[in-house]
Short mmCIF file of C-alpha atoms in Angstrom, two decimals:
data_model
loop_
_atom_site.label_atom_id
_atom_site.label_comp_id
_atom_site.label_asym_id
_atom_site.label_seq_id
_atom_site.Cartn_x
_atom_site.Cartn_y
_atom_site.Cartn_z
CA ALA A 1 -29.16 -34.91 -5.89
CA GLN A 2 -25.98 -36.90 -5.80
CA SER A 3 -25.97 -40.67 -5.32
CA VAL A 4 -23.50 -43.51 -5.12
CA THR A 5 -23.98 -47.12 -6.19
CA GLN A 6 -21.78 -50.02 -5.24
CA PRO A 7 -23.10 -52.87 -7.38
CA ASP A 8 -21.40 -55.69 -5.49
CA ILE A 9 -22.69 -56.38 -1.99
CA HIS A 10 -20.21 -59.22 -1.35
CA ILE A 11 -16.93 -60.12 -3.02
CA THR A 12 -14.64 -63.04 -2.19
CA VAL A 13 -11.07 -63.17 -3.44
CA SER A 14 -8.12 -65.41 -2.68
CA GLU A 15 -5.19 -64.02 -0.75
CA GLY A 16 -2.62 -62.69 -3.18
CA ALA A 17 -5.14 -62.14 -5.95
CA SER A 18 -5.96 -58.74 -7.37
CA LEU A 19 -9.03 -56.81 -6.32
CA GLU A 20 -11.36 -54.31 -7.92
CA LEU A 21 -14.37 -52.84 -6.12
CA ARG A 22 -16.82 -50.91 -8.24
CA CYS A 23 -18.32 -47.53 -7.50
CA ASN A 24 -20.62 -45.49 -9.72
CA TYR A 25 -21.75 -42.00 -8.83
CA SER A 26 -24.34 -39.54 -10.00
CA TYR A 27 -23.32 -35.91 -9.72
CA GLY A 28 -23.73 -32.81 -11.87
CA ALA A 29 -20.29 -31.28 -11.54
CA THR A 30 -16.76 -32.44 -10.84
CA PRO A 31 -17.18 -34.66 -7.81
CA TYR A 32 -15.19 -35.03 -4.65
CA LEU A 33 -14.94 -38.81 -4.21
CA PHE A 34 -13.77 -40.91 -1.31
CA TRP A 35 -13.20 -44.53 -0.39
CA TYR A 36 -13.49 -45.66 3.23
CA VAL A 37 -12.88 -49.02 4.89
CA GLN A 38 -14.65 -50.36 7.97
CA SER A 39 -13.36 -53.29 9.97
CA PRO A 40 -15.87 -55.18 12.15
CA GLY A 41 -16.96 -53.15 15.16
CA GLN A 42 -14.99 -50.12 14.05
CA GLY A 43 -15.63 -46.75 12.50
CA LEU A 44 -14.72 -45.82 8.95
CA GLN A 45 -11.14 -45.09 7.94
CA LEU A 46 -10.31 -42.98 4.91
CA LEU A 47 -8.39 -44.92 2.25
CA LEU A 48 -8.09 -42.26 -0.44
CA LYS A 49 -9.79 -39.29 -2.03
CA TYR A 50 -10.10 -37.55 -5.38
CA PHE A 51 -11.05 -33.96 -6.07
CA SER A 52 -8.98 -32.86 -9.07
CA GLY A 53 -5.83 -33.52 -11.04
CA ASP A 54 -4.44 -36.96 -11.76
CA THR A 55 -7.27 -39.41 -12.21
CA LEU A 56 -5.30 -42.25 -10.62
CA VAL A 57 -5.19 -41.73 -6.89
CA GLN A 58 -2.94 -43.58 -4.46
CA GLY A 59 -4.11 -44.31 -0.95
CA ILE A 60 -3.05 -46.10 2.19
CA LYS A 61 -2.54 -49.85 2.58
CA GLY A 62 -1.56 -50.26 -1.09
CA PHE A 63 -4.94 -49.22 -2.50
CA GLU A 64 -5.50 -47.04 -5.54
CA ALA A 65 -8.58 -45.77 -7.37
CA GLU A 66 -9.18 -44.41 -10.82
CA PHE A 67 -11.65 -41.65 -11.62
CA LYS A 68 -13.33 -42.11 -15.00
CA ARG A 69 -15.63 -39.24 -15.80
CA SER A 70 -16.99 -40.85 -18.97
CA GLN A 71 -18.15 -43.86 -16.98
CA SER A 72 -19.08 -41.98 -13.77
CA SER A 73 -16.94 -44.47 -11.92
CA PHE A 74 -14.36 -44.43 -9.16
CA ASN A 75 -13.26 -48.05 -8.78
CA LEU A 76 -10.94 -49.17 -6.01
CA ARG A 77 -8.09 -51.55 -6.79
CA LYS A 78 -5.33 -53.45 -5.09
CA PRO A 79 -2.84 -55.67 -6.95
CA SER A 80 -2.43 -58.28 -4.20
CA VAL A 81 -4.94 -58.74 -1.41
CA HIS A 82 -3.91 -59.65 2.14
CA TRP A 83 -6.12 -61.45 4.67
CA SER A 84 -6.17 -58.29 6.76
CA ASP A 85 -8.00 -56.49 3.92
CA ALA A 86 -11.21 -58.37 4.76
CA ALA A 87 -13.62 -55.60 5.71
CA GLU A 88 -16.44 -53.49 4.33
CA TYR A 89 -15.62 -50.80 1.81
CA PHE A 90 -17.65 -47.66 1.21
CA CYS A 91 -17.52 -45.21 -1.66
CA ALA A 92 -18.77 -41.66 -1.01
CA VAL A 93 -19.36 -38.42 -2.90
CA ARG A 94 -19.59 -34.91 -1.50
CA ASN A 95 -22.91 -33.22 -2.10
CA ASN A 96 -23.60 -30.05 -4.10
CA ALA A 97 -23.75 -27.80 -1.07
CA GLY A 98 -20.53 -29.32 0.16
CA ASN A 99 -21.84 -29.96 3.64
CA MET A 100 -22.11 -33.73 3.68
CA LEU A 101 -20.98 -36.99 2.16
CA THR A 102 -23.38 -39.45 0.56
CA PHE A 103 -22.29 -43.05 0.93
CA GLY A 104 -22.89 -46.11 -1.19
CA GLY A 105 -24.33 -49.25 0.34
CA GLY A 106 -20.92 -50.81 0.84
CA THR A 107 -19.13 -53.92 -0.45
CA ARG A 108 -18.13 -56.63 2.00
CA LEU A 109 -14.81 -58.19 1.05
CA MET A 110 -13.91 -61.69 2.18
CA VAL A 111 -10.42 -63.09 1.64
CA LYS A 112 -9.84 -66.83 1.22
CA PRO A 113 -6.56 -68.29 2.42
CA GLU B 1 -5.55 -38.76 23.00
CA THR B 2 -6.10 -38.07 19.32
CA GLY B 3 -8.84 -38.63 16.76
CA VAL B 4 -12.54 -39.02 17.40
CA THR B 5 -13.64 -40.84 20.55
CA GLN B 6 -17.14 -42.16 21.16
CA THR B 7 -18.60 -43.41 24.42
CA PRO B 8 -20.03 -45.76 25.35
CA ARG B 9 -18.98 -48.42 22.81
CA HIS B 10 -22.07 -50.49 23.57
CA LEU B 11 -25.43 -49.48 25.02
CA VAL B 12 -28.55 -51.48 25.76
CA MET B 13 -31.61 -49.47 26.71
CA GLY B 14 -35.29 -49.99 27.20
CA MET B 15 -37.85 -48.09 25.19
CA THR B 16 -38.72 -45.84 28.11
CA ASN B 17 -35.14 -45.02 29.07
CA LYS B 18 -33.23 -41.79 28.47
CA LYS B 19 -29.58 -42.06 27.56
CA SER B 20 -26.92 -40.01 25.80
CA LEU B 21 -24.15 -40.81 23.36
CA LYS B 22 -20.98 -38.77 23.56
CA CYS B 23 -18.46 -37.86 20.90
CA GLU B 24 -15.22 -35.95 21.38
CA GLN B 25 -12.70 -34.90 18.77
CA HIS B 26 -9.13 -33.81 19.39
CA LEU B 27 -8.34 -32.71 15.85
CA GLY B 28 -9.22 -29.03 15.99
CA HIS B 29 -12.04 -29.59 13.50
CA ASN B 30 -14.96 -27.19 13.22
CA ALA B 31 -17.69 -29.54 12.03
CA MET B 32 -19.18 -32.67 13.58
CA TYR B 33 -21.71 -35.20 12.35
CA TRP B 34 -23.94 -38.02 13.53
CA TYR B 35 -24.54 -40.96 11.19
CA LYS B 36 -26.72 -44.02 11.71
CA GLN B 37 -25.58 -47.35 10.32
CA SER B 38 -28.22 -50.08 10.27
CA ALA B 39 -27.81 -53.58 8.95
CA LYS B 40 -28.29 -53.79 5.19
CA LYS B 41 -28.85 -50.02 4.85
CA PRO B 42 -26.54 -47.27 3.61
CA LEU B 43 -25.08 -44.89 6.12
CA GLU B 44 -27.70 -42.27 6.99
CA LEU B 45 -26.70 -38.74 7.88
CA MET B 46 -28.62 -37.53 10.94
CA PHE B 47 -27.17 -34.19 11.97
CA VAL B 48 -24.46 -31.74 10.93
CA TYR B 49 -22.96 -29.12 13.24
CA SER B 50 -20.63 -26.38 12.12
CA LEU B 51 -19.03 -24.14 14.73
CA GLU B 52 -21.56 -25.44 17.26
CA GLU B 53 -24.56 -24.51 15.14
CA ARG B 54 -26.78 -27.11 13.55
CA VAL B 55 -26.65 -26.78 9.76
CA GLU B 56 -28.43 -29.95 8.78
CA ASN B 57 -31.16 -32.05 10.30
CA ASN B 58 -31.93 -34.87 7.96
CA SER B 59 -35.58 -35.49 8.92
CA VAL B 60 -34.64 -37.27 12.10
CA PRO B 61 -37.42 -38.13 14.60
CA SER B 62 -37.59 -35.90 17.66
CA ARG B 63 -36.73 -38.82 19.94
CA PHE B 64 -33.14 -38.09 18.85
CA SER B 65 -31.89 -34.77 20.18
CA PRO B 66 -28.37 -33.55 19.36
CA GLU B 67 -26.32 -31.12 21.40
CA CYS B 68 -23.05 -29.45 20.49
CA PRO B 69 -21.78 -27.37 23.44
CA ASN B 70 -18.45 -26.60 21.75
CA SER B 71 -16.55 -27.56 18.63
CA SER B 72 -14.90 -30.52 20.36
CA HIS B 73 -17.96 -32.23 21.81
CA LEU B 74 -21.14 -33.63 20.35
CA PHE B 75 -23.93 -35.47 22.13
CA LEU B 76 -26.92 -37.43 20.96
CA HIS B 77 -29.68 -37.57 23.56
CA LEU B 78 -32.03 -40.50 23.24
CA HIS B 79 -35.51 -40.96 24.69
CA THR B 80 -38.46 -43.27 24.07
CA LEU B 81 -36.64 -45.11 21.30
CA GLN B 82 -38.06 -47.94 19.23
CA PRO B 83 -36.47 -51.33 18.50
CA GLU B 84 -35.84 -50.23 14.90
CA ASP B 85 -33.52 -47.55 16.27
CA SER B 86 -31.04 -50.27 17.15
CA ALA B 87 -27.96 -49.55 15.05
CA LEU B 88 -24.36 -48.43 15.09
CA TYR B 89 -24.21 -44.67 15.65
CA LEU B 90 -21.13 -43.08 14.19
CA CYS B 91 -19.74 -39.68 14.95
CA ALA B 92 -17.43 -37.90 12.52
CA SER B 93 -15.63 -34.61 12.26
CA SER B 94 -14.12 -32.53 9.47
CA GLN B 95 -12.10 -29.36 9.22
CA ASP B 96 -15.16 -27.44 8.11
CA HIS B 97 -18.73 -28.32 7.29
CA THR B 98 -18.08 -28.34 3.58
CA ALA B 99 -16.35 -31.72 4.10
CA GLY B 100 -14.01 -30.10 1.60
CA ARG B 101 -11.05 -31.95 0.32
CA HIS B 102 -10.40 -33.91 3.46
CA GLY B 103 -13.48 -36.02 4.04
CA TYR B 104 -14.34 -37.06 7.55
CA THR B 105 -12.58 -38.64 10.48
CA PHE B 106 -14.86 -41.20 12.11
CA GLY B 107 -15.09 -42.53 15.63
CA SER B 108 -15.48 -46.24 16.34
CA GLY B 109 -19.18 -45.90 16.96
CA THR B 110 -21.69 -46.78 19.67
CA ARG B 111 -23.57 -50.04 19.15
CA LEU B 112 -27.09 -49.31 20.42
CA THR B 113 -29.62 -52.03 21.17
CA VAL B 114 -33.17 -51.02 22.09
CA VAL B 115 -35.11 -53.71 23.94
#
């Protein structure tokens, strides 16, 4: 069965600094991978997705992610973090049957002024 | 109105009460989902509906009863809940139940507190 691990439960960065959130997946074939963001009290919003082609994927709000098959990783990056990026971030992989997403445990991002 | 709308946003209920959560999507999607989000736990898939038929029931206790009368509406009927059922319940939809290349669109959730 597929699984997703987000090793960092909490990350704190200074405003303007770069950001990388880690995601490792376990999946037998070429995965469909997603990153979502959740602001407090809100649902999840899709940031970006990967299913084939270019391994560097651009998303909304200035985020990007790179698929690395050799490392089973799909890390999320942003060159310069804004205070409004403080939220929880979830990585997800589509399952074999294609009928659901499996989510990682999430990484809570805090931004220092 | 567009997107996925969930009502109510907050719900407090006693263990002997019966209540329902409602989800409505205005995206023309054919699949809808219920997820449970508890503190310090990963998102847990509860139910999957495709074209109004249940295609997945992820070992959810019978005190949770889903209903999908049409492809735009999804309900979660609650009865005799336990305090550990307190959580954020998220509804999502997708173009089809394969969650294909598009992922899900989520609602804002219902924060449920069982007292």
